[in-house]
Amino acid sequence: MQQLDGLRRLLEPHRGYLPVREYLARFDDARRARMLLLADLIPPSPGGTTA
């Protein structure tokens, strides 16, 4: 995830270029989906709050 975040930071200054802007929109959607999937795999940290 850190490498993907780094790639996004590198591309962000070029957002004015349509293909980059379109890619970043899809990239953000894919990243959100990946984070949801990872949330099921990564155990909660110890000491977290309980509901």
mmCIF file of N, CA and C in Angstrom:
data_model
loop_
_atom_site.group_PDB
_atom_site.id
_atom_site.type_symbol
_atom_site.label_atom_id
_atom_site.label_comp_id
_atom_site.label_asym_id
_atom_site.label_seq_id
_atom_site.Cartn_x
_atom_site.Cartn_y
_atom_site.Cartn_z
ATOM 1 N N MET A 1 0.827 -1.185 0.000
ATOM 2 C CA MET A 1 0.000 0.000 0.000
ATOM 3 C C MET A 1 0.874 1.252 0.000
ATOM 4 N N GLN A 2 1.998 1.197 0.707
ATOM 5 C CA GLN A 2 2.873 2.370 0.752
ATOM 6 C C GLN A 2 3.453 2.682 -0.623
ATOM 7 N N GLN A 3 3.785 1.643 -1.383
ATOM 8 C CA GLN A 3 4.317 1.874 -2.729
ATOM 9 C C GLN A 3 3.247 2.490 -3.628
ATOM 10 N N LEU A 4 2.023 2.015 -3.503
ATOM 11 C CA LEU A 4 0.944 2.586 -4.306
ATOM 12 C C LEU A 4 0.681 4.038 -3.918
ATOM 13 N N ASP A 5 0.738 4.329 -2.622
ATOM 14 C CA ASP A 5 0.572 5.718 -2.175
ATOM 15 C C ASP A 5 1.683 6.599 -2.734
ATOM 16 N N GLY A 6 2.899 6.057 -2.786
ATOM 17 C CA GLY A 6 4.018 6.805 -3.355
ATOM 18 C C GLY A 6 3.810 7.085 -4.836
ATOM 19 N N LEU A 7 3.308 6.099 -5.557
ATOM 20 C CA LEU A 7 3.015 6.297 -6.978
ATOM 21 C C LEU A 7 1.965 7.381 -7.155
ATOM 22 N N ARG A 8 0.948 7.362 -6.325
ATOM 23 C CA ARG A 8 -0.102 8.373 -6.422
ATOM 24 C C ARG A 8 0.468 9.774 -6.186
ATOM 25 N N ARG A 9 1.355 9.893 -5.194
ATOM 26 C CA ARG A 9 1.978 11.199 -4.915
ATOM 27 C C ARG A 9 2.796 11.683 -6.109
ATOM 28 N N LEU A 10 3.461 10.756 -6.792
ATOM 29 C CA LEU A 10 4.248 11.136 -7.972
ATOM 30 C C LEU A 10 3.364 11.592 -9.129
ATOM 31 N N LEU A 11 2.200 10.982 -9.260
ATOM 32 C CA LEU A 11 1.313 11.318 -10.369
ATOM 33 C C LEU A 11 0.460 12.562 -10.107
ATOM 34 N N GLU A 12 0.212 12.865 -8.859
ATOM 35 C CA GLU A 12 -0.688 13.962 -8.501
ATOM 36 C C GLU A 12 -0.346 15.292 -9.193
ATOM 37 N N PRO A 13 0.915 15.691 -9.276
ATOM 38 C CA PRO A 13 1.218 16.967 -9.950
ATOM 39 C C PRO A 13 0.828 16.992 -11.434
ATOM 40 N N HIS A 14 0.598 15.824 -12.027
ATOM 41 C CA HIS A 14 0.264 15.728 -13.447
ATOM 42 C C HIS A 14 -1.232 15.521 -13.669
ATOM 43 N N ARG A 15 -2.011 15.813 -12.652
ATOM 44 C CA ARG A 15 -3.461 15.616 -12.666
ATOM 45 C C ARG A 15 -4.156 16.400 -13.790
ATOM 46 N N GLY A 16 -3.540 17.469 -14.271
ATOM 47 C CA GLY A 16 -4.123 18.259 -15.343
ATOM 48 C C GLY A 16 -4.168 17.521 -16.677
ATOM 49 N N TYR A 17 -3.378 16.479 -16.816
ATOM 50 C CA TYR A 17 -3.345 15.663 -18.028
ATOM 51 C C TYR A 17 -4.459 14.627 -17.913
ATOM 52 N N LEU A 18 -5.402 14.639 -18.849
ATOM 53 C CA LEU A 18 -6.618 13.828 -18.764
ATOM 54 C C LEU A 18 -6.357 12.346 -18.476
ATOM 55 N N PRO A 19 -5.434 11.687 -19.180
ATOM 56 C CA PRO A 19 -5.224 10.264 -18.863
ATOM 57 C C PRO A 19 -4.775 10.031 -17.413
ATOM 58 N N VAL A 20 -3.972 10.934 -16.885
ATOM 59 C CA VAL A 20 -3.534 10.801 -15.485
ATOM 60 C C VAL A 20 -4.716 11.026 -14.553
ATOM 61 N N ARG A 21 -5.525 12.029 -14.831
ATOM 62 C CA ARG A 21 -6.700 12.310 -13.997
ATOM 63 C C ARG A 21 -7.654 11.120 -13.976
ATOM 64 N N GLU A 22 -7.883 10.515 -15.143
ATOM 65 C CA GLU A 22 -8.761 9.348 -15.215
ATOM 66 C C GLU A 22 -8.153 8.158 -14.472
ATOM 67 N N TYR A 23 -6.854 7.976 -14.627
ATOM 68 C CA TYR A 23 -6.181 6.884 -13.926
ATOM 69 C C TYR A 23 -6.292 7.069 -12.411
ATOM 70 N N LEU A 24 -6.064 8.290 -11.937
ATOM 71 C CA LEU A 24 -6.122 8.537 -10.494
ATOM 72 C C LEU A 24 -7.520 8.284 -9.934
ATOM 73 N N ALA A 25 -8.549 8.583 -10.693
ATOM 74 C CA ALA A 25 -9.909 8.308 -10.232
ATOM 75 C C ALA A 25 -10.116 6.808 -10.075
ATOM 76 N N ARG A 26 -9.680 6.023 -11.051
ATOM 77 C CA ARG A 26 -9.804 4.563 -10.948
ATOM 78 C C ARG A 26 -8.890 4.021 -9.859
ATOM 79 N N PHE A 27 -7.719 4.608 -9.734
ATOM 80 C CA PHE A 27 -6.756 4.207 -8.715
ATOM 81 C C PHE A 27 -7.366 4.369 -7.324
ATOM 82 N N ASP A 28 -8.011 5.503 -7.080
ATOM 83 C CA ASP A 28 -8.627 5.748 -5.771
ATOM 84 C C ASP A 28 -9.731 4.743 -5.473
ATOM 85 N N ASP A 29 -10.537 4.415 -6.475
ATOM 86 C CA ASP A 29 -11.588 3.414 -6.292
ATOM 87 C C ASP A 29 -10.986 2.051 -5.954
ATOM 88 N N ALA A 30 -9.949 1.668 -6.679
ATOM 89 C CA ALA A 30 -9.307 0.370 -6.444
ATOM 90 C C ALA A 30 -8.639 0.340 -5.076
ATOM 91 N N ARG A 31 -8.039 1.460 -4.663
ATOM 92 C CA ARG A 31 -7.385 1.514 -3.352
ATOM 93 C C ARG A 31 -8.412 1.347 -2.231
ATOM 94 N N ARG A 32 -9.550 2.012 -2.362
ATOM 95 C CA ARG A 32 -10.605 1.868 -1.348
ATOM 96 C C ARG A 32 -11.068 0.419 -1.243
ATOM 97 N N ALA A 33 -11.261 -0.217 -2.386
ATOM 98 C CA ALA A 33 -11.687 -1.623 -2.394
ATOM 99 C C ALA A 33 -10.627 -2.510 -1.743
ATOM 100 N N ARG A 34 -9.362 -2.255 -2.037
ATOM 101 C CA ARG A 34 -8.276 -3.046 -1.455
ATOM 102 C C ARG A 34 -8.212 -2.853 0.061
ATOM 103 N N MET A 35 -8.412 -1.630 0.516
ATOM 104 C CA MET A 35 -8.385 -1.379 1.963
ATOM 105 C C MET A 35 -9.531 -2.105 2.657
ATOM 106 N N LEU A 36 -10.690 -2.169 2.029
ATOM 107 C CA LEU A 36 -11.812 -2.909 2.618
ATOM 108 C C LEU A 36 -11.491 -4.392 2.715
ATOM 109 N N LEU A 37 -10.869 -4.941 1.680
ATOM 110 C CA LEU A 37 -10.488 -6.346 1.716
ATOM 111 C C LEU A 37 -9.430 -6.608 2.784
ATOM 112 N N LEU A 38 -8.450 -5.717 2.883
ATOM 113 C CA LEU A 38 -7.393 -5.890 3.878
ATOM 114 C C LEU A 38 -7.928 -5.752 5.299
ATOM 115 N N ALA A 39 -8.951 -4.951 5.490
ATOM 116 C CA ALA A 39 -9.514 -4.752 6.825
ATOM 117 C C ALA A 39 -10.012 -6.065 7.403
ATOM 118 N N ASP A 40 -10.448 -6.975 6.539
ATOM 119 C CA ASP A 40 -10.907 -8.283 7.006
ATOM 120 C C ASP A 40 -9.747 -9.206 7.355
ATOM 121 N N LEU A 41 -8.564 -8.933 6.829
ATOM 122 C CA LEU A 41 -7.412 -9.807 7.044
ATOM 123 C C LEU A 41 -6.504 -9.343 8.170
ATOM 124 N N ILE A 42 -6.464 -8.047 8.412
ATOM 125 C CA ILE A 42 -5.566 -7.491 9.411
ATOM 126 C C ILE A 42 -6.283 -7.459 10.751
ATOM 127 N N PRO A 43 -5.732 -8.142 11.758
ATOM 128 C CA PRO A 43 -6.400 -8.138 13.056
ATOM 129 C C PRO A 43 -6.338 -6.753 13.695
ATOM 130 N N PRO A 44 -7.314 -6.414 14.523
ATOM 131 C CA PRO A 44 -7.285 -5.123 15.205
ATOM 132 C C PRO A 44 -6.073 -5.056 16.141
ATOM 133 N N SER A 45 -5.543 -3.870 16.313
ATOM 134 C CA SER A 45 -4.379 -3.706 17.177
ATOM 135 C C SER A 45 -4.788 -3.902 18.634
ATOM 136 N N PRO A 46 -3.888 -4.474 19.445
ATOM 137 C CA PRO A 46 -4.198 -4.657 20.863
ATOM 138 C C PRO A 46 -4.366 -3.298 21.542
ATOM 139 N N GLY A 47 -5.256 -3.242 22.488
ATOM 140 C CA GLY A 47 -5.491 -1.981 23.186
ATOM 141 C C GLY A 47 -6.485 -1.097 22.483
ATOM 142 N N GLY A 48 -7.072 -1.591 21.406
ATOM 143 C CA GLY A 48 -8.081 -0.803 20.684
ATOM 144 C C GLY A 48 -9.353 -0.712 21.509
ATOM 145 N N THR A 49 -10.211 0.150 21.102
ATOM 146 C CA THR A 49 -11.474 0.318 21.836
ATOM 147 C C THR A 49 -12.468 -0.729 21.393
ATOM 148 N N THR A 50 -13.347 -1.108 22.275
ATOM 149 C CA THR A 50 -14.407 -2.045 21.931
ATOM 150 C C THR A 50 -15.731 -1.311 21.966
ATOM 151 N N ALA A 51 -16.633 -1.711 21.119
ATOM 152 C CA ALA A 51 -17.933 -1.050 21.058
ATOM 153 C C ALA A 51 -18.927 -1.714 21.955
#
